[in-house]
Amino acid sequence: MPSARKEKLQSPIEYLKGVGPMRAQLLKSELGISSFGDLLEFYPFRYEDKSNLKKVKELVDGENVLLSGTITDYEEIGVGRKKRLVAYFQDETGTLELVWFRSITWIKKILINAQEVQVYGKASLFNRRFSITHPELEKIGEETKTNSVPHFPVYPSTEKLKAKNLSGKNFAKLSATLLPQITPFDLPENLPDAIIKELNLLPRITALQQIHFPENEKMLHDAIERIKFEELFVDQMNICKLKLNKSKVPGHYFEKVGECFNDFYKNDLPFDLTDDQKQVLKEIRQDTKTGYQMNRLLQGDVGSGKTIVALLATLLAIDNNYQACLLAPTEILAQQHYASIKKMLYAQDIKVALLTGSTKTAERNLLLDELQKGELDILIGTHAILEPRVIFNNLGLCIIDEQHRFGVAQRAKMWKKSKTPPHILVMTATPIPRTLAMTTYGDLEVSIIKKLPPGRKPIRTVHRMDHKRSEVMHFIKSEVEKGHQVYIVYPLIEESEKLDYENLEQGYELVSTYFPGHTYNVAMVHGRQNLAQREHNMQGFVKGEAQILVATTVIEVGVDVPNASVMIIESAERFGLSQLHQLRGRVGRGAAASYCILMTGQKVSKVGKERIQTMVNHSSGFEISQKDLELRGPGDMHGTKQSGVLQYKLANIVEDVHLMSLARESALKILALDPQLEQAEHTMLKKFLSISKGSTNWLEIS
Ligand code: ADP
Ligand code: MG
C-alpha cells in the first residue's frame, strides 16, 4: 500500500489532467517539473488580492498595483535598442501607459485581440503621468472574472510556457487540479510531533495546501514558515549528523606537549600571546588528545594573529612524531608563511619545506622523497599539496589558511593523505555571518579570535574622488617622509584585463612622477611578471627598500608588512566587500596610525556606493560580511558555490536567521536523544532524510 501511495507523488506530470505530453515536456525543460511531487513543491511567488483592485486615480508613485480596464490603443515607438511598445490603458478614473522594451512581439499578440485586461506592476510617476514598465498583462476571460479569492496564487512562468497557455496565473489551474488528489497518505507528516507542537507549526499537508491556496494572510504566513523550517531543518539534521559522526572518527592521539613546543614557547615566541590565542590553543590541545579527529574552524579577523597559532599547533604535532602541513591559497602567501615560519624556527631542529606549482622538478622529487620517508616535518604550500603524488609518512595535522579560497571538496582530499585522517584546522579571515557558518561550516567546531593583538590602532577609512588625487599624493608623501610604506592597489579581472593593465601601468607612471627614482623607490607587482621578478619586487617592499608598492590584488591575502601605514585602493567600487576588507587588513599592523583611502570616479553604482560606505563606517569583519550577504544575496557568497549549499526553495539565509537557529537547535536536540533516529516518533523523519537530498550532499564531503 505505501508504495502505491508513494507513486502518487512520483507520477509523471503528463498524467495530471490538463497537462498532456506537450506541456509536460515544456514543464520539464523550462522549470524542471516532471512529477506530481515537483509541481506540489513549485510555489507561487506572489498572491494577487483581487478584492484590492485599484483605480488609476488612486495610484501612488512606486507602488505595486493591480488594475482592471481596457486597452484603447498601442504603438511601437523608436528604433534599435530604444525601441519600445506602448499600450494605452484606461479605466473609469483615468489613463495610464504600459511600456515594454522586451518581448514586444509576444505582447503584441496579446494586445491584438485584448480589450479588457488586468495589469499588475509598479506604477511610476513621470511628468505627472503614470506608467508601468513591463507589467504583467492578462486578458480578462471567464476564469479571471470568477477567481476572486483574496489570495490568488501567481507562479513564476516563462515565455514558452505562456505561449502554451500556462501563464503565471493559469498555473493555478494545475495546482487546483493536483491538490485535492493528495491525501495525508501521500504526504505523511515528516517532522516529529514534539517539534510541531513546540514550534506551533502547521501540519505538512496543510502547509502545502495553504501555500498554493491560502485561506487568509495568517495561514499563508504559517504555511511559508513551516515549509522554510522544513528546508532548513533537513539541512541541519544532515549537517549535525555529519558533525556527530565526525567527532567519532578515530584520530591521531597527540599524547604530550613536548620539547619543540615548550622550547619555542619559552625562548622564541616574539610576543606574548593574546588571551584569545591562548584559548584557541587550549581548544586545539583538547581536541587532539581525545583519540578522535579534530575538525576545527578558526575564525579571526585580518591581522588577528592566526599564523602563530597555526605554527604552535604544528609544533604540537611534531612533538608527537607526526608531520604537519599548511595550505595557503596563493603562491605568494605560501612563500610568506614559509619564510616567516622558517625564521621563527631558526633555533629548532625542524625541517620545513615549500611546495608550490613552481617548485622545480628536481627539487620537488627530492622533497617528495623526504616527505614520504618522514624526513620532512612541516610542508607548506599551495594546492600543489593536494596532488596524489604528494605522500606523507605520517601526516598528523593539516592546516588550511584562508579556507574560503578552498572548496569543501579540497578539505576532504586532505583526509585521505593519512590512513587515520589528520586533524584538520581551517582558518579564515573572512568572518562568516552566523547563518552561513551554520551551513557552510556547520560540521566544524568553531574557535574565534575576537581581539586583535594589543597596540593596534583603528584604521581610518575615507572615500576620495579621483579629482582629489593630488591631495592624496601629498598625503602619501607625508607618510613616506615619516618612514612609512604605502600600498596602491588596482583592480584586475579577466574580462577587462588589457584595460586594467593599462590603468596599472599609468598609475605606476603617475606615482613615479610624484616620487622620482633618485629619492624614492616605487615597486610594482602583478601577475604578468615572471615569478622571480615579482618575488624580487615584493621582497623589496617587504624589506623596506621600496616605500611604495603599486600592485594588483596579488597582495590581497596574508601579506604582512607592519611598517605599511596606507592602503590606497583604486577604482574601489569594483572590488567586493570582503576583498576590500582583506586589502585594508594589510595596514594597521604596526604601531603607527593607519589609513585606507578608497578612490573612485564620480559615477558609482548604488551598490558600489553602499559598499564604499560600509567600509567607511565599519571596521569589524563580522559586520562587513553581514552587510556583504545582504547586498549580494546568499547565492554569491564565498564558498557557497563550491559546496552548493543554500539552494533553498523558500528559505533565505539573510532573512531567516531566526528560523535557521530554531532548525539547528531542534536538530541538535533530536540527535542528542536519538542519534541514530531509531525511536518510533523519528521513523518518518529518518525515511524522509534518506530520500531527500536537502540542499547539499553532505555525505560526499566527509
Ligand atoms: P592573520 O590572522 O591575518 O593571519 P597574522 O598571523 O599575519 O594575522 O598576524 C598579524 C600580525 O600580528 C603579525 O605581524 C604578527 O606577528 C602579529 N601578532 C600576532 N599575534 C600577536 C600578539 N599576540 N602580539 C603582538 N603581535 C602579534
Ligand atoms: Mg593570515
XYZ file of C-alpha atoms and ligand atoms in Angstrom:
730
model
C 0.000 0.000 0.000
C 2.588 2.613 0.924
C 4.464 2.043 -2.301
C 1.320 2.678 -4.328
C 0.846 5.887 -2.364
C 4.385 6.939 -2.876
C 3.824 6.561 -6.562
C 1.242 9.301 -6.455
C 3.856 11.995 -5.926
C 6.155 10.354 -8.410
C 3.527 10.113 -11.143
C 4.742 11.773 -14.327
C 3.295 15.248 -14.637
C 1.980 14.326 -18.069
C -0.820 12.350 -16.377
C -2.201 15.306 -14.494
C -5.468 16.386 -16.061
C -4.887 19.411 -18.249
C -1.186 18.782 -18.876
C -0.612 16.177 -21.572
C 2.639 15.238 -23.314
C 3.452 18.571 -24.947
C 3.063 20.756 -21.899
C 4.724 18.063 -19.797
C 7.829 18.317 -21.895
C 7.885 22.079 -21.560
C 7.271 21.969 -17.830
C 10.248 19.703 -17.537
C 12.632 21.619 -19.773
C 11.578 25.073 -18.612
C 11.005 24.570 -14.900
C 12.302 21.116 -14.034
C 8.831 19.908 -13.118
C 8.459 16.273 -14.100
C 6.289 14.708 -11.404
C 3.236 15.477 -9.264
C 5.607 15.996 -6.352
C 7.640 18.555 -8.280
C 4.520 20.536 -9.040
C 3.484 20.392 -5.409
C 6.773 21.986 -4.466
C 6.569 24.588 -7.176
C 5.399 27.504 -5.087
C 3.661 30.731 -6.077
C 5.944 33.748 -5.969
C 3.157 36.184 -5.149
C -0.539 36.308 -4.493
C -2.992 38.587 -6.079
C -5.577 40.206 -3.937
C -8.451 40.796 -6.339
C -10.563 42.349 -3.680
C -7.921 45.010 -3.711
C -8.169 46.232 -7.291
C -7.019 49.837 -7.591
C -8.188 52.618 -9.833
C -5.871 54.829 -11.878
C -6.930 57.780 -9.778
C -5.664 56.064 -6.631
C -2.164 55.296 -7.888
C 0.825 56.110 -5.740
C 4.290 56.503 -7.218
C 6.419 53.387 -6.717
C 3.640 51.105 -5.501
C 2.740 47.704 -6.930
C -0.828 47.701 -8.128
C -3.415 45.536 -9.776
C -5.707 47.351 -12.214
C -8.581 46.320 -14.393
C -9.598 48.236 -17.508
C -9.342 48.437 -21.285
C -6.584 48.906 -23.825
C -7.561 51.760 -26.119
C -4.581 51.638 -28.451
C -0.944 50.590 -28.732
C 2.077 51.518 -30.838
C 5.752 50.789 -31.313
C 7.992 53.772 -30.725
C 11.672 54.279 -31.525
C 14.178 52.004 -33.223
C 17.037 49.708 -32.292
C 17.839 49.485 -28.622
C 15.444 52.299 -27.817
C 12.529 50.518 -29.438
C 9.574 50.100 -27.134
C 5.960 49.092 -27.184
C 3.490 51.450 -25.538
C -0.106 50.497 -24.772
C -2.717 52.951 -23.560
C -4.770 51.696 -20.672
C -7.846 53.256 -19.211
C -10.432 52.728 -16.513
C -13.323 54.878 -15.325
C -10.985 57.167 -13.452
C -8.104 57.854 -15.794
C -5.445 56.662 -18.213
C -2.027 55.077 -17.906
C 0.787 53.991 -20.204
C 2.108 50.445 -20.255
C 5.627 50.115 -21.622
C 7.655 47.142 -22.814
C 11.238 47.105 -24.022
C 11.427 43.347 -24.356
C 9.164 40.565 -25.634
C 7.471 43.087 -27.893
C 6.298 40.599 -30.499
C 4.810 38.375 -27.878
C 2.997 41.170 -26.042
C 1.589 42.472 -29.315
C -0.045 39.106 -29.859
C -1.936 39.514 -26.618
C -2.842 43.113 -27.326
C -4.232 42.410 -30.800
C -7.420 40.902 -29.518
C -7.465 42.064 -25.958
C -9.634 44.850 -24.814
C -10.498 44.128 -21.252
C -7.331 43.375 -19.336
C -5.863 43.103 -15.902
C -2.424 44.539 -15.333
C -0.067 44.192 -12.419
C 3.154 46.098 -11.859
C 4.929 49.019 -10.287
C 3.360 52.376 -11.049
C 5.789 55.213 -11.583
C 5.072 58.880 -11.969
C 6.870 60.851 -14.643
C 5.853 64.318 -15.890
C 2.647 63.973 -13.896
C 1.677 60.868 -15.835
C 1.648 57.340 -14.509
C 3.134 54.424 -16.367
C 4.042 50.822 -15.662
C 7.073 49.257 -17.287
C 6.866 45.535 -18.066
C 3.560 44.945 -16.331
C 2.058 41.515 -16.139
C -0.804 41.585 -18.558
C -3.773 39.317 -18.798
C -6.884 39.271 -20.889
C -9.954 39.148 -18.758
C -11.631 35.883 -19.562
C -14.108 33.712 -17.758
C -11.720 32.389 -15.160
C -10.188 35.720 -14.302
C -13.613 37.008 -13.542
C -14.601 34.144 -11.323
C -11.481 33.529 -9.279
C -11.938 36.386 -6.937
C -10.386 34.598 -3.947
C -8.463 37.046 -1.784
C -5.062 35.430 -2.334
C -4.887 34.142 -5.837
C -1.559 32.379 -6.498
C 0.728 33.588 -9.255
C 3.582 31.274 -10.250
C 6.872 32.006 -11.948
C 6.485 31.156 -15.622
C 8.407 31.534 -18.858
C 7.701 32.860 -22.335
C 7.459 29.384 -23.812
C 5.018 28.228 -21.171
C 2.937 31.354 -21.567
C 2.677 30.554 -25.257
C 1.168 27.208 -24.267
C -1.369 28.976 -22.121
C 0.500 28.420 -18.867
C 0.942 31.949 -17.648
C 1.810 32.625 -14.032
C -1.877 32.711 -13.246
C -3.038 29.849 -15.419
C -0.656 27.686 -13.469
C -3.092 27.865 -10.602
C -5.387 25.570 -12.554
C -2.763 22.856 -12.380
C -2.260 23.137 -8.639
C -6.008 23.307 -8.165
C -6.305 20.017 -10.034
C -3.466 18.395 -8.155
C -4.131 19.390 -4.563
C -7.435 17.571 -3.953
C -5.783 14.338 -5.117
C -3.106 14.488 -2.440
C -4.027 12.828 0.824
C -2.131 12.581 4.101
C -1.090 9.111 2.968
C 0.748 10.551 0.012
C 2.251 13.271 2.102
C 2.731 11.950 5.616
C 3.983 14.191 8.366
C 7.783 14.034 8.395
C 8.593 16.185 11.400
C 8.370 14.704 14.893
C 5.276 15.612 16.850
C 7.279 17.212 19.601
C 8.781 19.811 17.237
C 5.475 20.589 15.592
C 3.919 21.217 18.985
C 6.818 23.148 20.384
C 7.178 25.471 17.415
C 3.494 25.540 16.663
C 3.977 24.502 13.045
C 1.257 23.704 10.545
C 0.922 20.041 9.589
C 2.816 19.279 6.435
C -0.152 18.698 4.190
C -1.944 21.792 5.451
C 1.132 23.885 4.767
C 1.296 22.656 1.186
C -2.394 23.261 0.587
C -2.213 26.693 2.129
C 0.852 27.850 0.279
C -0.936 27.256 -3.007
C -4.379 28.476 -1.972
C -4.177 30.370 1.280
C -7.381 30.958 3.179
C -6.067 34.122 4.719
C -2.945 36.110 5.458
C -2.187 34.255 8.673
C -2.454 30.797 7.105
C -0.209 31.905 4.275
C 2.383 33.159 6.707
C 2.258 29.950 8.739
C 2.494 27.814 5.634
C 5.587 29.644 4.451
C 7.188 29.364 7.881
C 6.537 25.664 8.086
C 7.987 24.996 4.652
C 11.030 27.162 5.248
C 11.615 25.491 8.563
C 11.456 22.077 6.963
C 14.024 23.049 4.326
C 16.434 24.387 6.904
C 15.790 21.574 9.325
C 16.572 18.858 6.789
C 19.875 20.543 6.081
C 20.687 20.998 9.732
C 19.851 17.370 10.502
C 22.306 16.272 7.841
C 24.994 18.682 8.927
C 24.638 17.898 12.613
C 24.627 14.171 11.924
C 27.805 14.590 9.952
C 29.317 16.587 12.756
C 28.327 13.943 15.262
C 29.820 11.194 13.138
C 32.968 13.186 12.580
C 33.558 13.584 16.254
C 33.655 9.820 16.295
C 36.202 9.373 13.541
C 39.290 7.910 15.178
C 42.136 10.384 15.021
C 45.795 10.627 15.885
C 46.418 10.760 19.580
C 48.702 13.645 20.489
C 49.907 12.334 23.795
C 52.024 15.199 25.025
C 53.147 18.764 24.756
C 56.838 18.243 24.179
C 60.178 19.886 23.710
C 59.619 21.632 20.400
C 56.522 23.361 21.602
C 57.891 24.245 25.017
C 61.294 25.428 23.785
C 59.736 27.644 21.212
C 57.141 28.941 23.592
C 59.714 29.827 26.235
C 62.527 31.124 24.103
C 61.439 32.141 20.632
C 57.914 33.449 20.812
C 58.270 37.009 19.500
C 55.445 38.393 21.683
C 53.014 37.346 24.379
C 50.002 35.545 23.044
C 46.665 37.247 23.479
C 44.079 35.546 25.672
C 42.089 34.561 22.616
C 45.120 32.960 21.003
C 45.819 31.014 24.194
C 42.216 29.887 24.351
C 42.299 28.599 20.775
C 45.482 26.671 21.508
C 43.812 25.131 24.520
C 40.913 24.037 22.342
C 43.259 22.507 19.807
C 45.151 20.732 22.570
C 41.889 19.339 23.941
C 40.764 18.139 20.510
C 43.996 16.371 19.708
C 44.175 14.272 22.815
C 40.762 12.684 22.630
C 41.766 9.953 20.204
C 39.257 11.359 17.708
C 39.867 13.535 14.724
C 39.806 17.296 15.186
C 37.724 19.323 12.727
C 38.022 22.893 13.767
C 37.441 26.258 12.160
C 39.469 29.177 13.422
C 37.823 32.491 12.648
C 39.809 35.615 13.259
C 39.677 38.948 11.555
C 42.505 40.058 9.312
C 45.606 40.629 11.402
C 44.264 38.877 14.473
C 47.284 36.589 14.629
C 46.207 33.224 13.326
C 49.598 32.283 11.905
C 51.313 31.918 15.240
C 48.510 29.689 16.466
C 48.949 27.568 13.369
C 52.681 27.320 13.982
C 52.263 26.281 17.595
C 49.781 23.633 16.522
C 52.305 22.191 14.080
C 54.887 22.050 16.866
C 52.424 20.040 18.885
C 52.153 17.563 16.014
C 55.926 17.337 15.686
C 56.307 16.735 19.402
C 54.137 13.704 18.931
C 56.204 12.455 15.993
C 53.796 13.477 13.296
C 54.208 15.595 10.194
C 52.136 18.701 9.628
C 51.211 20.706 6.577
C 49.957 24.211 5.947
C 47.981 25.041 2.817
C 47.720 28.572 1.530
C 45.571 29.752 -1.381
C 48.252 31.664 -3.271
C 51.884 31.198 -4.093
C 52.894 34.482 -2.507
C 51.120 33.691 0.692
C 52.646 30.226 0.847
C 56.073 31.763 0.317
C 55.458 34.275 3.041
C 54.326 31.630 5.506
C 57.372 29.588 4.611
C 59.745 32.487 5.121
C 58.248 33.639 8.398
C 57.936 30.162 9.851
C 61.498 29.296 8.886
C 62.605 32.478 10.540
C 60.711 31.785 13.713
C 62.031 28.228 13.860
C 65.650 29.190 13.281
C 66.733 27.752 16.608
C 64.870 24.481 16.277
C 65.902 21.295 14.614
C 62.821 21.130 12.458
C 62.763 20.548 8.740
C 60.409 22.799 6.813
C 59.840 22.740 3.043
C 57.836 24.690 0.498
C 55.888 23.086 -2.328
C 54.085 25.149 -4.933
C 53.244 24.901 -8.599
C 56.565 26.483 -9.478
C 58.804 24.212 -7.431
C 61.417 22.835 -9.870
C 61.129 19.186 -10.771
C 64.416 18.064 -9.261
C 63.727 19.908 -6.049
C 60.216 18.586 -5.957
C 61.290 14.994 -6.401
C 63.756 15.298 -3.581
C 61.181 16.940 -1.387
C 58.513 14.331 -2.125
C 61.011 11.621 -1.339
C 61.916 13.148 2.009
C 58.271 13.700 2.789
C 57.429 10.082 2.189
C 60.365 8.901 4.260
C 59.311 11.117 7.114
C 62.414 13.309 6.965
C 60.358 16.444 6.481
C 58.447 17.809 9.453
C 56.415 20.649 8.034
C 55.269 21.052 4.451
C 53.991 24.465 3.461
C 52.415 25.026 0.067
C 49.564 25.731 -2.277
C 47.044 23.465 -3.980
C 50.064 21.532 -5.202
C 49.955 19.685 -1.872
C 46.594 18.189 -2.788
C 48.016 16.228 -5.699
C 48.017 12.460 -5.242
C 51.776 12.164 -5.715
C 52.291 14.120 -2.509
C 52.504 11.324 0.024
C 53.233 11.859 3.677
C 54.916 9.429 6.003
C 52.547 10.172 8.855
C 50.510 13.307 8.472
C 49.045 14.251 11.821
C 47.769 17.750 11.232
C 46.616 19.712 8.232
C 46.052 23.437 8.468
C 44.219 25.259 5.708
C 44.711 29.015 5.670
C 42.102 31.332 4.194
C 39.736 28.433 3.866
C 37.220 30.469 1.877
C 39.525 30.134 -1.094
C 39.307 26.368 -0.940
C 36.276 24.218 -1.567
C 34.903 21.741 0.872
C 35.962 19.010 -1.518
C 39.585 20.052 -1.138
C 39.324 19.781 2.593
C 38.077 16.261 2.032
C 41.113 15.418 -0.108
C 43.415 16.049 2.805
C 41.579 13.429 4.830
C 42.937 10.798 2.539
C 46.570 11.785 2.997
C 46.887 9.606 6.048
C 45.419 6.215 6.936
C 43.970 7.695 10.061
C 42.690 11.074 8.872
C 44.791 14.003 10.066
C 43.486 16.605 12.456
C 42.083 19.479 10.435
C 42.307 23.134 11.341
C 40.853 25.550 8.828
C 41.430 29.244 9.260
C 39.527 32.117 7.775
C 39.811 35.864 7.961
C 36.574 36.302 6.115
C 34.232 36.060 9.006
C 31.045 34.388 8.090
C 27.591 35.555 9.030
C 26.031 33.259 11.555
C 23.615 31.611 9.172
C 26.302 30.884 6.636
C 28.549 29.477 9.311
C 25.777 27.118 10.271
C 25.664 25.735 6.759
C 28.997 26.126 5.031
C 30.992 25.288 8.124
C 28.223 23.708 10.133
C 30.101 20.456 10.504
C 33.077 22.065 12.248
C 33.804 23.130 15.786
C 34.480 26.836 15.884
C 37.189 28.852 17.609
C 37.261 32.602 17.419
C 39.994 35.169 17.949
C 37.954 38.211 18.805
C 40.531 40.690 19.990
C 43.373 41.938 17.863
C 46.874 41.925 19.397
C 47.490 44.899 21.662
C 48.714 48.213 20.310
C 46.685 48.179 17.122
C 45.161 51.484 16.227
C 41.930 51.585 14.298
C 42.411 52.167 10.592
C 40.885 55.372 9.371
C 38.970 54.766 6.149
C 37.930 57.532 3.772
C 36.433 57.812 0.320
C 38.123 60.184 -2.161
C 37.142 61.065 -5.710
C 39.715 60.838 -8.455
C 39.947 64.604 -8.826
C 41.397 64.797 -5.305
C 44.319 62.681 -6.408
C 46.979 65.323 -5.923
C 45.883 65.803 -2.316
C 46.098 62.087 -1.833
C 49.618 62.127 -3.277
C 50.603 64.847 -0.836
C 49.290 62.779 1.985
C 51.254 59.749 0.816
C 54.351 61.871 0.695
C 53.916 62.991 4.284
C 53.553 59.362 5.359
C 56.584 58.279 3.374
C 58.562 61.129 4.938
C 57.692 59.638 8.320
C 59.350 56.430 7.178
C 56.130 54.541 6.500
C 55.207 52.483 3.470
C 52.226 52.653 1.151
C 50.243 50.171 -0.926
C 48.400 51.264 -4.045
C 46.142 48.537 -5.364
C 44.473 48.316 -8.759
C 41.610 46.018 -9.744
C 42.347 43.317 -12.220
C 39.825 40.942 -13.670
C 39.957 38.663 -16.628
C 37.162 40.345 -18.591
C 38.910 43.693 -18.723
C 42.458 42.511 -18.261
C 44.008 44.593 -21.017
C 42.472 47.829 -19.849
C 43.208 47.008 -16.242
C 46.891 46.552 -17.008
C 46.936 49.870 -18.828
C 45.467 51.549 -15.758
C 48.004 49.862 -13.555
C 50.913 50.972 -15.743
C 49.574 54.524 -15.951
C 49.108 54.587 -12.207
C 52.652 53.416 -11.723
C 53.982 56.121 -14.014
C 51.948 58.789 -12.286
C 53.177 57.755 -8.858
C 56.716 57.674 -10.188
C 56.447 61.318 -11.253
C 55.434 62.280 -7.723
C 58.113 60.041 -6.243
C 61.108 60.249 -8.590
C 63.584 57.416 -8.698
C 66.604 59.321 -7.410
C 64.959 59.819 -3.999
C 62.292 57.154 -3.776
C 61.738 53.592 -4.750
C 58.372 52.602 -6.182
C 57.912 48.883 -6.756
C 55.311 47.213 -8.920
C 53.912 43.708 -8.584
C 51.472 41.972 -10.914
C 50.628 38.654 -12.427
C 52.273 39.246 -15.795
C 55.727 39.469 -14.304
C 57.646 36.267 -14.108
C 57.814 34.858 -10.657
C 61.404 35.856 -9.988
C 60.686 39.430 -10.950
C 57.552 39.575 -8.856
C 59.304 37.985 -5.920
C 62.185 40.427 -6.229
C 59.887 43.453 -6.257
C 57.758 42.124 -3.442
C 60.799 41.424 -1.325
C 61.998 44.954 -1.982
C 58.833 46.228 -0.349
C 58.851 43.674 2.473
C 62.421 44.646 3.340
C 61.525 48.311 3.305
C 63.727 49.226 0.338
C 60.699 50.353 -1.640
C 58.427 52.893 0.025
C 55.514 52.384 -2.310
C 54.098 49.242 -3.804
C 51.823 49.533 -6.816
C 50.093 46.221 -7.250
C 47.123 44.187 -8.320
C 45.311 42.061 -5.838
C 48.108 39.507 -5.768
C 48.815 41.037 -2.390
C 45.292 40.548 -1.178
C 45.671 37.744 1.274
C 48.013 37.397 4.149
C 50.918 39.640 3.181
C 52.408 41.103 6.333
C 54.437 44.328 6.281
C 53.880 46.019 9.656
C 55.616 49.217 8.538
C 52.999 49.912 5.881
C 50.518 52.539 7.058
C 48.500 53.497 3.998
C 46.363 51.398 1.685
C 45.088 53.158 -1.392
C 42.527 51.214 -3.377
C 41.963 52.470 -6.905
C 38.520 52.049 -8.538
C 37.415 50.794 -5.171
C 33.850 50.379 -6.386
C 34.978 47.442 -8.487
C 36.046 45.354 -5.509
C 33.812 43.149 -3.425
C 33.386 43.907 0.250
C 35.366 41.009 1.587
C 38.173 41.826 -0.805
C 38.207 45.445 0.356
C 38.294 44.274 3.935
C 41.163 41.901 3.209
C 43.085 44.635 1.470
C 42.530 47.102 4.260
C 43.804 44.480 6.671
C 47.268 44.805 5.094
C 47.760 48.025 7.067
C 47.290 48.779 10.726
C 49.709 46.012 11.625
C 52.363 48.169 13.203
C 52.404 50.857 15.853
C 51.642 53.775 13.517
C 48.179 55.193 12.801
C 46.977 53.744 9.516
C 44.744 54.827 6.687
C 42.721 53.255 3.953
C 41.767 55.517 1.067
C 39.102 54.303 -1.317
C 39.407 56.069 -4.664
C 36.550 56.231 -7.158
C 35.401 58.315 -10.081
C 32.229 60.406 -9.928
C 29.989 57.704 -11.291
C 29.465 54.839 -8.921
C 26.517 52.468 -8.908
C 24.173 52.418 -5.945
C 25.505 49.118 -4.649
C 29.048 50.301 -5.234
C 28.366 53.370 -3.126
C 26.874 51.243 -0.417
C 29.932 49.023 -0.348
C 32.227 52.018 -0.014
C 30.053 53.473 2.727
C 30.080 50.162 4.569
C 33.878 50.202 4.533
C 33.999 53.777 5.761
C 31.575 53.072 8.612
C 32.598 49.618 9.759
C 35.844 48.030 10.774
C 34.715 44.665 12.064
C 34.876 41.882 9.553
C 31.749 40.337 11.030
C 29.665 43.423 10.366
C 31.118 43.720 6.903
C 30.376 40.150 5.974
C 26.794 40.503 7.173
C 26.414 43.593 5.013
C 28.017 41.748 2.135
C 25.498 38.980 2.461
C 22.665 41.493 2.462
C 23.954 43.336 -0.584
C 24.787 40.329 -2.664
C 22.295 37.784 -1.502
C 23.298 34.328 -0.471
C 23.869 32.857 -3.909
C 27.151 34.593 -4.385
C 28.936 34.225 -1.105
C 32.363 32.756 -0.743
C 32.486 29.042 -0.531
C 28.844 28.533 -1.237
C 29.320 27.905 -4.916
C 31.777 25.108 -4.322
C 29.787 23.470 -1.620
C 26.475 24.005 -3.341
C 24.691 24.980 -0.154
C 21.866 27.430 0.100
C 19.773 26.129 -2.728
C 16.617 26.516 -0.735
C 13.302 26.987 -2.479
C 11.827 29.362 0.063
C 14.197 29.863 2.945
C 16.578 32.758 2.684
C 19.644 32.838 4.832
C 19.671 36.615 5.007
C 16.152 36.941 6.303
C 15.590 33.693 8.077
C 18.325 33.785 10.673
C 15.813 33.069 13.383
C 14.332 30.017 11.667
C 17.800 28.737 10.918
C 18.712 28.885 14.602
C 15.496 27.110 15.538
C 16.192 24.446 12.941
C 19.667 23.882 14.282
C 18.538 23.733 17.903
C 15.814 21.273 17.023
C 18.210 19.097 15.062
C 20.729 19.018 17.886
C 18.033 18.227 20.421
C 16.746 15.274 18.452
C 20.196 13.883 17.748
C 21.182 14.186 21.381
C 18.264 11.973 22.394
C 18.234 9.632 19.465
C 21.435 9.841 17.408
C 20.507 7.025 15.037
C 16.852 8.070 14.772
C 15.683 4.695 15.998
C 12.758 5.795 18.104
C 9.269 5.320 16.708
C 8.484 9.032 16.553
C 11.504 9.556 14.318
C 10.748 6.824 11.802
C 9.172 9.152 9.274
C 11.912 11.715 9.699
C 14.578 9.106 9.110
C 12.834 7.924 5.978
C 12.412 11.454 4.760
C 16.064 12.346 5.321
C 17.175 9.299 3.419
C 15.167 10.224 0.328
C 15.524 13.987 0.384
C 18.848 15.310 -0.674
C 18.477 18.571 1.145
C 20.399 21.435 -0.334
C 23.724 19.651 -0.285
C 25.039 16.220 -0.492
C 26.770 16.484 2.826
C 27.838 12.902 2.891
C 30.091 13.474 -0.056
C 32.029 15.984 1.950
C 33.282 13.531 4.504
P 46.195 36.861 10.335
O 45.288 36.384 11.411
O 45.544 37.863 9.463
O 46.814 35.732 9.572
P 48.862 37.257 11.220
O 49.017 35.925 11.799
O 49.526 37.515 9.914
O 47.338 37.638 11.078
O 49.318 38.324 12.298
C 49.288 39.693 12.065
C 50.421 40.379 12.731
O 50.236 40.373 14.142
C 51.768 39.728 12.508
O 52.707 40.757 12.289
C 52.052 39.004 13.795
O 53.416 38.869 14.030
C 51.390 39.909 14.802
N 50.938 39.244 16.029
C 50.270 38.083 16.103
N 49.988 37.774 17.385
C 50.478 38.784 18.143
C 50.486 39.060 19.547
N 49.940 38.225 20.421
N 51.072 40.199 19.955
C 51.614 41.047 19.069
N 51.642 40.846 17.737
C 51.080 39.733 17.269
Mg 46.913 35.111 7.678
